[in-house]
Amino acid sequence: MRFDRRTLSAVLLAVCGAAIAMPVFAEEASTAPAPAIIPLPASLEMDGGCFHPGKVVHFAITGKLTDRRAIASLAHEVLRDAWHHPVTIASARERVDLRLVLAADAGANPESYTLRIARDGIVIRAATETGLFHGLQTLRQIAAPGSDAGAGIPALHISDQPRFRYRGLMLDSARHMQPLAAIKQQLDLMARYKFNTFHWHLTDDQGWRIEIKRYPKLASISSMRKETVIGNPDNGATARDGIPYGGYYTQAQAREIVAYARARHIDVIPEIDMPGHMVAALAAYPELACTPGPFDVYTTWGVSDDILCPSPQTFAFVEGVLDEVMAIFPSHYIHVGGDEAPTTRWIQSALAQDIIRREGLKDEHALQGWFLRRVEAFVRAHGRTIIGWDEILEGGASPTATVMSWRGMQGGIDAVRLGHDVVMSPTSHAYLDYCQSKARSEPPCIGNDLPLRKVYEFEPVPDGLTAEQSAHILGGQGNLWTEYLKTPQDVQYMLFPRSLALAEVLWSPKQARDWNGFLLRLPAQLAELDRLHVKYRPLGAQ
Ligand code: TNX
């Protein structure tokens, strides 16, 4: 391993004829500079020499794969993009340029793989198809498109596995929604950087975006808002644009996203945010509120006092919605939100106060706990697990609930001490809707700035936890709220390159973290993003 911090210098060497500027430890430059891989593999050693593909690139797969076609077509794509040579399956007598081996003994971690590039061929070994998939993504970065086939690629061996098993990005499709093609492109990019979880925020005050057949007005009414606030209401903005905005994903479209993600070894976690952030649903079904309404789908940003009332009809609604949601999304986790639910309406509601009395609850926060525990029991009865924002701790969450810590790290620390599993996504380091610099030229963004370097400095496991508590930190997630992000390009500008920093935080060994090395590896990735027409924020943009 080469992660001890010796003097690092950027050396530009002609490796196998391909010019790749890489971090190289000066005294090791005699072998070859390591390729620009993000996230950095757990272990990488250069072996000397080069592999040269044949005029026709042959590949072979060994082992019992359940989806041989998917892996074969990815291998095809990677090899063809790299060298533009014809690619075929090797016959028994031919030399094999790339061999994929699925073997039960190839690694204990379900996402691990080894990749060996030698003079006579490339071999990727893994115990799972996910491992092979990650190995191919690494190969894609080594044999980058445009690399000179005649020159070949450097011999090396990599043994790789993730530091964290949960590596997520959340996309808010409620405030502004994205075309399916844009979501698919995001999933493609996530797969390249080894993210494995797409958290899809599908409902909020300003729009309900998933078709629910039992409640058709969620599509016809809750998905549309009359207009949208212009500017930031936190700075006093009140003017509206007068332009209706809306839309929703049909169940068939949501299934299409699930399948697309699954083919890229990414789980999709749907979020139905409750009991707060529900104004859009109340606009269609006002009987679910504690006051008579009427309600309009929210046209400004922020938090509303109008939330679900904990009534029998609300539970029937929630269960009806979750039934359909669980049928669409096969994920282990169902996200039930739980954030930013003011107690105002419950304080004034006879129904809510009766429950507090009857159940011997301390206050309205405890009532939210009671509400979500009931929802949790329903979700569990369907074999799933709930995950919620850290507010779910305030009312006493069931120990089987997983907590997503967003208001800093403390919620996560408290949660692991109580024995919960935790995903860390603190505003301080993981809020990708926050501005990327203090420059006035930044596009509309939220408050505190979160530059690339700060994302790179994110450490999901805080000091002071026992080993057992730390083991409950499943990983981390970047959250992209879209109040100010109207187009897929706006979304990409916030996601890239910051999500690459996050990818390295969540995948690479802690001791490998190296900001200068990351910066040296980044340009090769940005060149690839250029080739893919991804609109990322240029480094050093003012
Ligand atoms: C807080 S994070 C929210 C979102 C906003 C976001 C803006 C969370 C659970 N709730 O509703 O979009 O801040 O940064």
XYZ file of C-alpha atoms and ligand atoms in Angstrom:
556
model
C 0.000 0.000 0.000
C 1.212 3.444 -0.735
C -0.826 5.654 1.489
C 1.759 6.740 3.996
C 2.313 10.405 3.477
C 5.668 10.808 1.897
C 6.520 13.756 -0.265
C 3.993 13.792 -2.969
C 4.851 15.306 -6.287
C 2.895 15.628 -9.455
C 4.986 13.865 -12.020
C 3.968 13.681 -15.593
C 5.338 10.488 -17.013
C 4.721 8.769 -20.254
C 3.279 5.498 -19.021
C 2.698 3.057 -21.792
C 2.691 6.121 -24.002
C -0.416 7.547 -22.333
C 0.121 10.877 -20.671
C -1.468 10.724 -17.248
C -0.622 13.268 -14.613
C -0.834 11.527 -11.326
C 0.212 11.792 -7.758
C 3.417 9.859 -7.566
C 5.657 9.339 -4.637
C 8.933 10.652 -5.965
C 10.997 7.642 -5.031
C 8.571 5.313 -6.750
C 8.337 7.183 -10.002
C 10.632 4.657 -11.583
C 7.789 2.177 -11.859
C 4.815 4.091 -13.190
C 2.436 6.699 -11.917
C -0.787 5.264 -10.601
C -3.826 5.986 -12.740
C -6.342 8.636 -11.719
C -8.933 6.486 -9.960
C -11.749 8.028 -7.907
C -12.610 6.733 -5.391
C -9.106 5.566 -4.616
C -8.969 1.764 -4.279
C -8.210 0.197 -0.917
C -4.926 -1.098 -2.253
C -3.155 -0.470 -5.534
C 0.302 -1.519 -6.634
C 2.009 -0.825 -9.905
C 3.717 -3.868 -11.375
C 5.818 -2.505 -14.202
C 5.229 -3.216 -17.866
C 2.117 -2.675 -19.939
C -0.820 -4.543 -21.327
C -1.552 -4.058 -25.024
C -4.977 -5.020 -26.321
C -5.184 -7.045 -29.512
C -6.709 -5.690 -32.737
C -9.847 -7.486 -31.700
C -10.464 -7.394 -27.956
C -11.490 -10.791 -26.579
C -13.205 -11.266 -23.301
C -14.444 -14.200 -21.295
C -16.616 -14.719 -18.218
C -16.146 -17.624 -15.828
C -18.661 -18.584 -13.137
C -22.413 -18.815 -12.663
C -23.769 -15.290 -13.121
C -27.465 -14.566 -12.738
C -27.229 -11.648 -15.164
C -24.412 -12.545 -17.501
C -25.761 -10.255 -20.184
C -25.599 -7.128 -18.040
C -21.987 -7.720 -17.034
C -21.022 -8.688 -20.575
C -22.535 -5.558 -22.035
C -20.793 -3.336 -19.471
C -17.478 -5.044 -20.259
C -18.177 -4.451 -23.931
C -18.908 -0.785 -23.356
C -15.800 -0.218 -21.238
C -13.488 -1.951 -23.721
C -15.003 -0.332 -26.781
C -14.979 3.162 -25.257
C -11.361 2.710 -24.287
C -9.872 1.522 -27.531
C -12.532 1.592 -30.255
C -11.477 -1.923 -31.241
C -14.053 -4.571 -32.056
C -14.902 -6.605 -28.956
C -15.885 -10.276 -29.026
C -16.259 -13.198 -26.675
C -13.045 -15.188 -26.732
C -13.110 -18.684 -28.139
C -11.306 -21.399 -26.203
C -8.050 -21.117 -28.100
C -7.733 -17.365 -28.256
C -5.799 -15.227 -25.874
C -8.160 -13.450 -23.483
C -7.705 -9.702 -23.073
C -10.202 -9.386 -20.232
C -11.363 -12.239 -18.051
C -14.123 -11.809 -15.481
C -14.193 -14.470 -12.795
C -17.058 -14.970 -10.388
C -15.772 -17.206 -7.592
C -17.180 -17.685 -4.108
C -13.731 -17.389 -2.518
C -12.895 -14.077 -4.210
C -13.589 -11.822 -1.226
C -15.630 -11.642 1.941
C -17.104 -8.192 1.400
C -20.068 -8.458 -0.997
C -18.812 -5.470 -2.975
C -15.114 -6.357 -3.142
C -13.107 -7.269 -6.221
C -9.555 -7.677 -7.394
C -8.255 -6.338 -10.672
C -4.975 -7.474 -12.133
C -3.555 -5.979 -15.270
C -0.590 -7.973 -16.571
C 1.276 -8.087 -19.868
C -0.818 -11.022 -21.028
C -4.256 -9.842 -20.011
C -6.636 -8.317 -17.482
C -8.453 -10.342 -14.830
C -11.226 -9.104 -12.544
C -12.271 -11.486 -9.773
C -15.138 -11.107 -7.344
C -17.499 -13.198 -5.272
C -20.538 -11.260 -6.496
C -21.757 -9.581 -9.655
C -21.646 -6.303 -7.743
C -17.927 -6.839 -7.181
C -17.377 -7.520 -10.883
C -19.391 -4.409 -11.694
C -17.231 -2.220 -9.434
C -14.103 -3.798 -10.905
C -15.251 -2.884 -14.405
C -15.920 0.690 -13.275
C -12.339 0.858 -12.021
C -11.030 -0.567 -15.286
C -13.048 2.066 -17.124
C -11.080 4.766 -15.308
C -7.715 3.112 -16.019
C -8.423 2.420 -19.675
C -10.008 5.809 -20.088
C -11.635 6.646 -23.397
C -9.073 8.169 -25.674
C -6.227 6.210 -24.137
C -3.934 5.036 -26.886
C -4.601 1.361 -27.596
C -1.233 0.918 -29.223
C 0.421 2.287 -26.120
C -1.498 0.021 -23.758
C -2.259 0.432 -20.070
C 0.044 -0.044 -17.079
C 0.349 -3.387 -15.336
C -0.909 -3.214 -11.770
C -2.964 -5.000 -9.207
C -5.804 -3.672 -7.136
C -7.580 -5.254 -4.236
C -10.587 -3.175 -3.393
C -13.561 -2.968 -1.088
C -15.691 -0.155 0.329
C -15.117 1.410 3.713
C -18.880 1.930 4.159
C -21.739 -0.193 2.982
C -24.163 2.749 2.548
C -22.971 5.283 -0.012
C -25.863 7.481 -0.984
C -27.101 10.502 -2.824
C -30.539 11.996 -2.251
C -32.378 13.810 -5.004
C -35.382 16.025 -4.276
C -37.836 15.570 -7.131
C -40.634 17.320 -5.218
C -39.577 20.967 -5.314
C -38.504 20.558 -8.931
C -38.766 17.302 -10.794
C -36.279 15.886 -13.268
C -36.922 14.072 -16.532
C -36.373 10.309 -16.372
C -33.415 10.625 -18.734
C -31.672 12.990 -16.305
C -32.253 10.637 -13.376
C -30.876 7.750 -15.423
C -27.798 9.760 -16.300
C -27.316 10.526 -12.610
C -27.554 6.800 -11.841
C -24.958 6.074 -14.540
C -22.618 8.598 -12.976
C -23.272 7.301 -9.461
C -22.338 3.809 -10.636
C -19.041 5.081 -12.037
C -18.109 6.444 -8.621
C -19.407 3.410 -6.749
C -22.403 4.932 -4.977
C -24.890 2.202 -4.137
C -27.974 4.053 -2.863
C -30.279 6.552 -4.538
C -32.646 8.149 -2.019
C -35.560 9.586 -3.949
C -37.436 12.406 -2.178
C -40.808 12.084 -3.887
C -43.214 14.140 -1.818
C -43.174 17.529 -0.185
C -45.290 20.604 0.481
C -44.687 21.906 -3.039
C -45.564 18.773 -4.967
C -46.413 15.081 -4.825
C -44.556 13.214 -7.535
C -45.534 9.550 -7.389
C -48.748 8.110 -8.777
C -50.819 6.312 -6.133
C -53.751 4.504 -7.701
C -55.898 4.423 -4.554
C -55.547 8.198 -4.175
C -55.834 9.595 -7.719
C -56.051 13.213 -6.591
C -52.389 13.020 -5.538
C -51.630 12.978 -9.265
C -54.369 15.328 -10.454
C -54.174 17.929 -7.657
C -51.161 17.424 -5.364
C -48.683 17.265 -8.224
C -49.478 20.806 -9.421
C -48.650 24.127 -7.821
C -50.149 27.347 -9.081
C -46.879 29.224 -9.141
C -43.493 29.448 -7.442
C -41.860 32.047 -5.226
C -39.156 34.073 -6.967
C -35.953 34.188 -4.938
C -35.291 33.131 -1.382
C -38.129 33.586 1.118
C -35.551 33.485 3.929
C -34.359 36.811 2.539
C -37.892 38.187 2.444
C -38.871 37.200 -1.099
C -42.637 36.986 -1.552
C -43.256 37.614 -5.259
C -44.500 34.643 -7.295
C -43.796 33.861 -10.942
C -47.425 33.169 -11.883
C -46.399 30.027 -13.794
C -48.084 26.714 -12.913
C -45.549 23.971 -12.201
C -46.023 20.272 -11.786
C -45.902 16.702 -12.915
C -45.479 13.268 -11.443
C -43.886 9.912 -12.155
C -46.243 7.103 -13.078
C -45.765 3.823 -11.264
C -44.427 2.356 -14.511
C -41.835 5.137 -14.734
C -40.787 4.673 -11.104
C -40.363 0.958 -11.791
C -38.245 1.839 -14.781
C -35.942 3.842 -12.510
C -35.782 0.988 -9.996
C -34.796 -1.460 -12.748
C -32.284 0.948 -14.242
C -30.699 1.489 -10.836
C -30.703 -2.203 -10.012
C -28.834 -2.964 -13.235
C -26.196 -0.559 -11.902
C -26.139 -2.173 -8.447
C -27.885 0.798 -6.869
C -30.835 0.531 -4.472
C -33.588 3.113 -4.715
C -35.037 4.217 -1.375
C -38.323 6.080 -1.798
C -39.205 8.804 0.676
C -42.769 9.676 1.597
C -42.222 12.538 4.027
C -44.630 12.548 7.020
C -46.310 13.839 9.123
C -44.871 17.211 8.044
C -44.037 18.390 4.512
C -47.494 17.111 3.477
C -49.291 20.266 2.286
C -49.475 19.000 -1.310
C -51.396 15.920 -0.139
C -53.629 18.076 2.089
C -54.568 20.185 -0.944
C -56.195 17.067 -2.437
C -57.367 15.403 0.793
C -57.969 18.191 3.355
C -59.698 15.719 5.672
C -56.230 14.419 6.613
C -55.385 17.717 8.346
C -56.325 18.817 11.862
C -58.063 21.943 10.563
C -60.674 22.138 7.802
C -58.539 23.823 5.138
C -58.788 24.357 2.210
C -55.105 24.023 1.393
C -53.145 24.944 -1.692
C -50.048 23.124 -2.848
C -47.335 25.303 -1.326
C -45.886 27.959 -3.612
C -43.027 29.042 -1.382
C -40.139 27.272 0.373
C -39.881 26.593 4.091
C -41.843 24.729 6.701
C -45.632 24.686 7.038
C -47.648 24.340 10.240
C -50.174 22.239 8.356
C -49.254 18.602 8.823
C -51.122 15.278 8.889
C -53.501 14.836 11.812
C -52.952 11.496 13.620
C -56.490 10.344 12.792
C -57.740 6.924 11.682
C -58.247 8.249 8.149
C -54.663 9.498 8.068
C -53.383 6.026 8.996
C -55.601 4.482 6.317
C -54.140 6.958 3.821
C -50.530 6.377 4.890
C -50.939 2.613 4.772
C -52.665 2.760 1.399
C -49.862 4.909 0.008
C -47.087 2.779 1.509
C -48.706 -0.405 0.208
C -48.319 0.860 -3.336
C -44.910 2.379 -2.668
C -43.604 -0.930 -1.321
C -44.976 -2.716 -4.365
C -43.002 -0.381 -6.654
C -39.778 -0.165 -4.650
C -38.247 -3.453 -3.456
C -35.714 -1.628 -1.212
C -34.868 -2.836 2.287
C -35.514 0.716 3.512
C -38.618 2.856 3.245
C -37.934 6.493 4.153
C -40.756 8.063 6.142
C -39.269 11.531 6.556
C -40.165 12.765 10.015
C -38.396 16.125 9.643
C -39.638 19.613 10.337
C -43.123 18.849 11.625
C -44.264 21.798 13.771
C -46.468 20.848 16.719
C -48.736 23.917 16.346
C -51.732 22.109 14.849
C -51.485 19.131 17.189
C -51.439 21.453 20.204
C -54.754 22.907 18.992
C -56.327 19.613 17.959
C -58.783 17.828 20.268
C -58.131 14.598 18.399
C -54.361 14.871 18.885
C -54.738 15.838 22.548
C -57.063 12.884 23.163
C -54.420 10.490 21.862
C -51.756 12.108 24.049
C -54.008 11.559 27.081
C -55.167 8.083 26.136
C -51.650 6.831 25.353
C -50.066 8.617 28.326
C -47.696 10.552 26.036
C -45.588 13.388 27.357
C -46.233 15.919 24.606
C -46.672 16.438 20.863
C -43.117 15.253 20.127
C -43.957 11.997 21.844
C -47.101 11.934 19.721
C -44.963 12.150 16.591
C -42.981 9.218 17.984
C -46.216 7.295 18.513
C -47.347 8.184 14.983
C -44.119 6.970 13.371
C -43.905 3.831 15.513
C -47.319 2.913 14.185
C -46.186 3.500 10.638
C -43.068 1.516 11.392
C -45.072 -1.469 12.615
C -46.930 -1.445 9.298
C -43.722 -1.244 7.274
C -42.100 -3.991 9.340
C -45.097 -6.247 8.878
C -44.243 -6.023 5.173
C -40.670 -7.092 5.811
C -39.149 -3.641 5.367
C -37.260 -1.274 7.648
C -37.927 2.417 8.145
C -35.347 5.122 7.892
C -36.113 8.691 8.932
C -34.533 12.098 9.505
C -32.981 12.588 12.935
C -36.110 14.258 14.363
C -37.561 10.741 14.688
C -35.392 10.334 17.783
C -37.192 13.143 19.598
C -40.407 11.231 20.008
C -38.727 7.930 20.837
C -38.093 5.911 17.693
C -38.303 2.148 17.687
C -34.769 0.698 17.926
C -35.114 -0.958 14.536
C -35.511 2.417 12.816
C -32.416 3.703 11.020
C -31.622 7.368 11.546
C -30.419 9.795 8.897
C -28.535 12.512 10.735
C -28.896 15.839 8.937
C -28.868 18.580 11.598
C -25.183 18.002 12.153
C -23.603 14.824 13.507
C -25.137 14.893 16.991
C -28.380 13.193 16.013
C -26.322 10.351 14.609
C -24.134 10.162 17.704
C -27.184 10.037 19.982
C -28.762 7.425 17.735
C -25.804 5.000 17.690
C -25.588 5.313 21.467
C -29.196 4.134 21.563
C -28.303 1.243 19.274
C -29.789 2.576 16.017
C -28.119 2.195 12.661
C -27.206 5.588 11.244
C -26.500 7.260 7.933
C -24.593 10.508 8.320
C -25.638 13.385 6.060
C -24.898 16.545 8.047
C -25.638 19.976 6.568
C -22.034 20.923 7.446
C -20.455 18.515 4.922
C -23.095 16.743 2.875
C -25.667 19.345 1.805
C -25.001 19.598 -1.875
C -27.671 22.295 -2.279
C -25.436 24.642 -0.274
C -23.271 27.150 -2.161
C -19.894 25.989 -3.454
C -18.157 29.240 -2.610
C -18.934 32.658 -1.239
C -18.610 34.191 -4.717
C -21.578 36.256 -5.869
C -21.447 34.473 -9.181
C -22.628 31.177 -7.688
C -26.049 30.159 -9.015
C -28.917 30.363 -6.498
C -28.010 28.150 -3.550
C -28.581 27.901 0.161
C -26.756 29.659 2.933
C -23.527 28.407 4.423
C -20.999 27.579 1.831
C -19.825 24.028 1.272
C -16.750 24.032 -0.972
C -15.318 20.874 -2.531
C -12.560 20.642 0.055
C -15.015 20.639 2.930
C -16.945 17.754 1.399
C -13.630 15.927 1.062
C -13.020 16.512 4.778
C -16.302 14.869 5.791
C -15.667 12.137 8.362
C -18.776 10.028 8.957
C -17.430 8.338 12.091
C -16.968 10.928 14.832
C -14.370 10.535 17.577
C -15.418 9.227 20.939
C -17.563 6.282 19.888
C -16.902 2.694 20.894
C -16.117 0.187 18.142
C -19.586 -1.237 18.526
C -21.202 2.184 18.197
C -19.052 3.032 15.170
C -20.164 -0.178 13.503
C -23.714 1.217 13.547
C -22.644 4.019 11.212
C -23.566 2.456 7.909
C -22.168 5.270 5.833
C -23.089 8.660 4.508
C -25.149 10.502 1.985
C -25.106 13.751 0.045
C -28.467 15.508 -0.090
C -29.555 17.568 -3.025
C -32.610 19.686 -2.317
C -33.932 21.410 -5.387
C -35.716 24.565 -4.285
C -33.365 26.545 -6.537
C -32.445 23.841 -9.034
C -34.896 23.909 -11.905
C -33.053 22.025 -14.626
C -30.917 18.883 -14.841
C -27.969 21.178 -15.577
C -28.594 23.080 -12.329
C -28.601 19.734 -10.510
C -25.349 18.603 -12.130
C -23.623 21.840 -11.276
C -24.263 21.175 -7.583
C -23.492 17.443 -7.740
C -20.202 17.625 -9.601
C -17.459 17.553 -8.670
C -18.563 17.507 -5.005
C -20.113 14.039 -5.251
C -16.714 12.709 -6.375
C -15.212 13.953 -3.112
C -18.046 12.278 -1.252
C -17.524 9.058 -3.218
C -13.944 8.910 -1.990
C -14.964 9.677 1.613
C -17.435 6.804 1.566
C -15.446 4.199 -0.335
C -11.716 4.670 0.300
C -9.816 3.723 3.466
C -9.681 6.573 5.952
C -5.868 6.614 5.941
C -5.824 6.980 2.148
C -7.622 10.312 2.288
C -5.357 12.864 0.640
C -6.677 16.185 -0.641
C -3.679 16.963 -2.853
C -3.780 13.523 -4.375
C -7.513 13.909 -4.994
C -6.929 17.223 -6.764
C -4.326 15.602 -8.988
C -6.656 12.757 -9.884
C -9.627 15.024 -10.505
C -8.790 16.515 -13.940
C -8.908 13.104 -15.642
C -12.412 12.638 -14.217
C -13.483 16.113 -15.265
C -12.288 15.332 -18.791
C -14.514 12.273 -18.730
C -17.450 14.365 -17.435
C -16.808 16.761 -20.331
C -16.956 13.872 -22.755
C -20.302 12.871 -21.216
C -21.588 16.476 -21.421
C -22.024 16.738 -17.669
C -22.292 20.335 -16.558
C -20.063 20.336 -13.488
C -18.750 23.336 -11.599
C -15.277 24.110 -12.947
C -12.497 24.044 -10.374
C -11.718 27.483 -9.089
C -14.796 29.074 -10.681
C -15.190 32.605 -9.369
C -34.111 21.095 5.284
S -33.013 18.300 5.446
C -35.009 20.178 4.798
C -35.513 20.322 3.410
C -34.967 21.541 2.732
C -33.499 21.707 3.079
C -32.817 22.840 2.382
C -34.483 18.084 5.733
C -34.782 16.791 6.312
N -35.388 19.050 5.486
O -36.914 20.315 3.424
O -35.139 21.400 1.358
O -33.393 21.903 4.478
O -31.428 22.769 2.577
